[in-house]
Every structure is written in C-alpha cells, then in structure tokens.
Amino acid sequence: MQTTLVLNATYEPLTVVPIRRAIVLVLAQKAEIVECGDTELRSARRSYQIPRVVRLIRYVRVPYRHSAPFSRRAVLQRDRFRCAYCGEKANTIDHVVPRSRGGQDGFENCVAACGSCNTRKGNQLLSELGWRLRTVPVAPRVTGWLVIGVAAPDPLWEPYLGTRGLEQPHRGPHSPGRGEVFFPAQPAVADRCYGERFDRVTR
C-alpha cells in the first residue's frame, strides 16, 4: 500500500497515512501538499496528484519524548539493513563491545551486521581485529522516529525525517573501502498518545 508522510504545521514529522487519506486531507483543506510524485490517482471525474508529503494546516501538539525506543528492528532500520563492518546486507545486530565484556544494549553499542561478520567478530573488540565501524552508532532523533514499520520509505521523505549524510574517512582493513557517504535512516513510530488529537484535527 502506498503511503504519505504527514508533517505538523511546523514541518515536524507526525505519522504515515494511506495516500487516499492524504488526498482527503488536502481536499478538505486540512493539509497542503509539500512533495508530490510523478503519478496521478484518477477517478471517474478528475485526477489527483499523488501526495508524498503533506503538511497539516493546524498545529497538533505532540508530547515530548526524551528517547527513541530501542529494539533490534530499530537498529536495522537506522543502519538501513547494511552491515556496519562490511556494508553488505545485514540480517542481525551486533554489540560493538560484547556483552560478555561489559557492553550494554543500546543504540550507541549496537549496529546492524551480516551473519558472516557477526560470526567472525564473536566476543572480540574491534581493536583486537583491526576493524573500524563504517559510521559511529547514535540514537535516532525522536522527531524522525516515524517509519520504522514502513518497508521502503519514500526518498522524498528524507529531508523531513532528519536524515543526514555521515562520511567515515577512516577505513580499516575490513571496511568497505568505497569512500561512500552513508545515510542512516532515522525513522519513527507515531506515538499513540497523540493519535486521538491527530484524528480530531484531520477528521
């Protein structure tokens, strides 16, 4: 199902809705189109631009959250399902400092990893292997924590989700060696605590 990113009146990302609901919001003058796709949605009488990003006309107050919820899925999504060591497709997560050596669960110590690198690393430290991380693991921004459940977020959403390019100039012998700029996804799940408020504004 195609979806649209909904921004608050202040351009803060709020939630993701089906495209048809986004069109209804625009037609009801409760939202305006910020980004649209190349395709159109056609009805018997007229056609509509497909909104990829819309902004609410009225501001929806959102309770402040100090931190994004940590989970395996969140780490994989943040790292775009790419291994933090070699850049290949990741299917698990790894503790940079192993738990057996005092490492903790958390965004700053967990990265996406492929099965091969995860097995080779075991309970060793990066310094012992001569490896380097492709990027420094950080906690995602809370205001961008919206699309954790979306399989393929639209590239047009990136400027509004707070993504930024992070270049890692120091590469070890196990790094991908492509000199690429890595864009960590900072997606989010819409808080249920403001769901009723959002529905009242957009009803």
Tab-separated table of N, CA and C in Angstrom, residues 62-137:
chain	number	residue	atom	x	y	z
A	62	VAL	N	2.266	17.601	20.228
A	62	VAL	CA	2.816	16.259	20.408
A	62	VAL	C	3.581	16.195	21.726
A	63	PRO	N	3.247	15.257	22.609
A	63	PRO	CA	4.010	15.114	23.859
A	63	PRO	C	5.475	14.840	23.568
A	64	TYR	N	6.361	15.503	24.295
A	64	TYR	CA	7.798	15.358	24.060
A	64	TYR	C	8.302	14.023	24.578
A	65	ARG	N	9.166	13.395	23.800
A	65	ARG	CA	9.796	12.142	24.217
A	65	ARG	C	11.292	12.357	24.287
A	66	HIS	N	11.910	11.864	25.356
A	66	HIS	CA	13.338	12.082	25.559
A	66	HIS	C	14.197	11.124	24.733
A	67	SER	N	13.671	9.963	24.409
A	67	SER	CA	14.490	8.998	23.683
A	67	SER	C	13.621	8.116	22.799
A	68	ALA	N	14.210	7.624	21.730
A	68	ALA	CA	13.523	6.695	20.839
A	68	ALA	C	13.601	5.297	21.449
A	69	PRO	N	12.588	4.466	21.252
A	69	PRO	CA	12.607	3.116	21.832
A	69	PRO	C	13.643	2.232	21.152
A	70	PHE	N	14.460	1.558	21.949
A	70	PHE	CA	15.499	0.685	21.404
A	70	PHE	C	14.918	-0.682	21.084
A	71	SER	N	15.274	-1.223	19.918
A	71	SER	CA	14.863	-2.568	19.526
A	71	SER	C	15.773	-3.050	18.414
A	72	ARG	N	15.761	-4.352	18.179
A	72	ARG	CA	16.543	-4.933	17.093
A	72	ARG	C	16.125	-4.332	15.753
A	73	ARG	N	14.812	-4.258	15.525
A	73	ARG	CA	14.298	-3.693	14.280
A	73	ARG	C	14.731	-2.236	14.110
A	74	ALA	N	14.738	-1.500	15.225
A	74	ALA	CA	15.126	-0.093	15.154
A	74	ALA	C	16.580	0.060	14.718
A	75	VAL	N	17.459	-0.797	15.228
A	75	VAL	CA	18.879	-0.736	14.854
A	75	VAL	C	19.047	-1.065	13.366
A	76	LEU	N	18.376	-2.120	12.904
A	76	LEU	CA	18.466	-2.497	11.491
A	76	LEU	C	17.953	-1.382	10.591
A	77	GLN	N	16.842	-0.761	10.991
A	77	GLN	CA	16.275	0.304	10.178
A	77	GLN	C	17.179	1.536	10.179
A	78	ARG	N	17.724	1.873	11.337
A	78	ARG	CA	18.643	3.015	11.419
A	78	ARG	C	19.821	2.849	10.472
A	79	ASP	N	20.357	1.622	10.424
A	79	ASP	CA	21.529	1.339	9.594
A	79	ASP	C	21.158	0.900	8.181
A	80	ARG	N	19.853	1.006	7.861
A	80	ARG	CA	19.360	0.653	6.526
A	80	ARG	C	19.678	-0.775	6.122
A	81	PHE	N	19.671	-1.662	7.098
A	81	PHE	CA	19.884	-3.081	6.840
A	81	PHE	C	21.218	-3.340	6.143
A	82	ARG	N	22.211	-2.521	6.473
A	82	ARG	CA	23.564	-2.698	5.936
A	82	ARG	C	24.528	-2.948	7.077
A	83	CYS	N	25.402	-3.922	6.893
A	83	CYS	CA	26.367	-4.291	7.916
A	83	CYS	C	27.276	-3.108	8.237
A	84	ALA	N	27.440	-2.821	9.512
A	84	ALA	CA	28.273	-1.703	9.946
A	84	ALA	C	29.751	-1.970	9.733
A	85	TYR	N	30.105	-3.234	9.448
A	85	TYR	CA	31.506	-3.597	9.270
A	85	TYR	C	31.920	-3.699	7.805
A	86	CYS	N	31.080	-4.339	6.980
A	86	CYS	CA	31.464	-4.567	5.585
A	86	CYS	C	30.538	-3.896	4.574
A	87	GLY	N	29.377	-3.446	4.993
A	87	GLY	CA	28.464	-2.770	4.083
A	87	GLY	C	27.510	-3.680	3.341
A	88	GLU	N	27.626	-4.999	3.553
A	88	GLU	CA	26.714	-5.928	2.891
A	88	GLU	C	25.363	-5.958	3.621
A	89	LYS	N	24.401	-6.684	3.055
A	89	LYS	CA	23.077	-6.751	3.648
A	89	LYS	C	23.144	-7.351	5.044
A	90	ALA	N	22.490	-6.697	6.005
A	90	ALA	CA	22.507	-7.159	7.393
A	90	ALA	C	21.216	-7.896	7.724
A	91	ASN	N	21.350	-8.937	8.528
A	91	ASN	CA	20.170	-9.694	8.948
A	91	ASN	C	20.127	-9.902	10.462
A	92	THR	N	21.050	-9.258	11.177
A	92	THR	CA	21.076	-9.364	12.625
A	92	THR	C	21.730	-8.110	13.182
A	93	ILE	N	21.870	-8.035	14.501
A	93	ILE	CA	22.589	-6.915	15.096
A	93	ILE	C	23.744	-7.451	15.934
A	94	ASP	N	24.728	-6.595	16.170
A	94	ASP	CA	25.911	-6.998	16.925
A	94	ASP	C	26.235	-5.936	17.969
A	95	HIS	N	26.728	-6.376	19.113
A	95	HIS	CA	27.204	-5.459	20.144
A	95	HIS	C	28.653	-5.116	19.833
A	96	VAL	N	28.941	-3.844	19.619
A	96	VAL	CA	30.306	-3.411	19.295
A	96	VAL	C	31.246	-3.856	20.417
A	97	VAL	N	30.897	-3.515	21.634
A	97	VAL	CA	31.581	-4.075	22.807
A	97	VAL	C	30.714	-5.234	23.292
A	98	PRO	N	31.187	-6.474	23.170
A	98	PRO	CA	30.355	-7.640	23.520
A	98	PRO	C	29.815	-7.570	24.943
A	99	ARG	N	28.633	-8.118	25.139
A	99	ARG	CA	28.042	-8.129	26.482
A	99	ARG	C	28.918	-8.906	27.470
A	100	SER	N	29.612	-9.922	26.952
A	100	SER	CA	30.487	-10.706	27.828
A	100	SER	C	31.674	-9.893	28.331
A	101	ARG	N	31.877	-8.707	27.711
A	101	ARG	CA	32.993	-7.862	28.111
A	101	ARG	C	32.503	-6.507	28.609
A	102	GLY	N	31.254	-6.493	29.044
A	102	GLY	CA	30.719	-5.286	29.678
A	102	GLY	C	29.889	-4.400	28.771
A	103	GLY	N	29.699	-4.782	27.526
A	103	GLY	CA	28.899	-3.981	26.612
A	103	GLY	C	27.422	-3.999	26.976
A	104	GLN	N	26.740	-2.893	26.724
A	104	GLN	CA	25.339	-2.754	27.082
A	104	GLN	C	24.447	-2.757	25.837
A	105	ASP	N	23.165	-3.076	26.049
A	105	ASP	CA	22.175	-2.901	24.991
A	105	ASP	C	21.912	-1.409	24.827
A	106	GLY	N	21.826	-0.960	23.585
A	106	GLY	CA	21.575	0.458	23.339
A	106	GLY	C	22.018	0.845	21.948
A	107	PHE	N	21.512	1.959	21.464
A	107	PHE	CA	21.839	2.410	20.112
A	107	PHE	C	23.320	2.709	19.926
A	108	GLU	N	23.975	3.182	20.993
A	108	GLU	CA	25.385	3.557	20.866
A	108	GLU	C	26.326	2.354	20.829
A	109	ASN	N	25.840	1.168	21.238
A	109	ASN	CA	26.710	-0.014	21.270
A	109	ASN	C	26.225	-1.134	20.360
A	110	CYS	N	25.121	-0.923	19.646
A	110	CYS	CA	24.585	-1.961	18.768
A	110	CYS	C	24.523	-1.468	17.327
A	111	VAL	N	24.906	-2.340	16.416
A	111	VAL	CA	24.902	-1.993	14.994
A	111	VAL	C	24.345	-3.160	14.195
A	112	ALA	N	23.885	-2.868	12.997
A	112	ALA	CA	23.446	-3.922	12.089
A	112	ALA	C	24.667	-4.707	11.609
A	113	ALA	N	24.491	-5.997	11.402
A	113	ALA	CA	25.619	-6.826	10.974
A	113	ALA	C	25.125	-7.977	10.106
A	114	CYS	N	25.987	-8.407	9.201
A	114	CYS	CA	25.685	-9.598	8.412
A	114	CYS	C	26.101	-10.818	9.232
A	115	GLY	N	25.607	-11.972	8.865
A	115	GLY	CA	25.914	-13.178	9.615
A	115	GLY	C	27.392	-13.497	9.630
A	116	SER	N	28.070	-13.248	8.508
A	116	SER	CA	29.495	-13.555	8.406
A	116	SER	C	30.323	-12.717	9.372
A	117	CYS	N	30.083	-11.392	9.365
A	117	CYS	CA	30.853	-10.513	10.247
A	117	CYS	C	30.519	-10.782	11.708
A	118	ASN	N	29.256	-11.050	11.973
A	118	ASN	CA	28.838	-11.315	13.351
A	118	ASN	C	29.549	-12.548	13.892
A	119	THR	N	29.672	-13.578	13.057
A	119	THR	CA	30.345	-14.809	13.474
A	119	THR	C	31.846	-14.590	13.650
A	120	ARG	N	32.459	-13.895	12.687
A	120	ARG	CA	33.904	-13.659	12.743
A	120	ARG	C	34.293	-12.797	13.944
A	121	LYS	N	33.450	-11.824	14.263
A	121	LYS	CA	33.770	-10.920	15.370
A	121	LYS	C	33.637	-11.628	16.708
A	122	GLY	N	32.584	-12.424	16.878
A	122	GLY	CA	32.409	-13.145	18.134
A	122	GLY	C	32.390	-12.210	19.325
A	123	ASN	N	33.200	-12.507	20.328
A	123	ASN	CA	33.251	-11.661	21.528
A	123	ASN	C	34.520	-10.819	21.578
A	124	GLN	N	35.085	-10.537	20.398
A	124	GLN	CA	36.304	-9.747	20.332
A	124	GLN	C	35.991	-8.260	20.185
A	125	LEU	N	36.943	-7.430	20.559
A	125	LEU	CA	36.834	-5.992	20.373
A	125	LEU	C	37.324	-5.619	18.979
A	126	LEU	N	36.855	-4.472	18.464
A	126	LEU	CA	37.274	-4.033	17.133
A	126	LEU	C	38.785	-3.814	17.070
A	127	SER	N	39.357	-3.309	18.167
A	127	SER	CA	40.805	-3.058	18.190
A	127	SER	C	41.596	-4.359	18.085
A	128	GLU	N	41.044	-5.428	18.577
A	128	GLU	CA	41.722	-6.718	18.514
A	128	GLU	C	41.692	-7.309	17.119
A	129	LEU	N	40.685	-6.909	16.328
A	129	LEU	CA	40.553	-7.407	14.962
A	129	LEU	C	41.129	-6.459	13.930
A	130	GLY	N	41.362	-5.214	14.321
A	130	GLY	CA	41.810	-4.201	13.367
A	130	GLY	C	40.671	-3.691	12.495
A	131	TRP	N	39.435	-3.837	12.969
A	131	TRP	CA	38.259	-3.381	12.225
A	131	TRP	C	37.896	-1.966	12.636
A	132	ARG	N	37.138	-1.303	11.770
A	132	ARG	CA	36.571	0.003	12.076
A	132	ARG	C	35.109	0.021	11.644
A	133	LEU	N	34.307	0.737	12.387
A	133	LEU	CA	32.906	0.910	12.008
A	133	LEU	C	32.801	1.857	10.829
A	134	ARG	N	31.836	1.608	9.970
A	134	ARG	CA	31.601	2.490	8.828
A	134	ARG	C	31.057	3.837	9.275
A	135	THR	N	30.263	3.859	10.339
A	135	THR	CA	29.745	5.095	10.917
A	135	THR	C	29.684	4.927	12.429
A	136	VAL	N	29.623	6.029	13.124
A	136	VAL	CA	29.502	5.993	14.582
A	136	VAL	C	28.033	5.773	14.934
A	137	PRO	N	27.704	4.723	15.680
A	137	PRO	CA	26.297	4.457	16.020
A	137	PRO	C	25.766	5.469	17.025
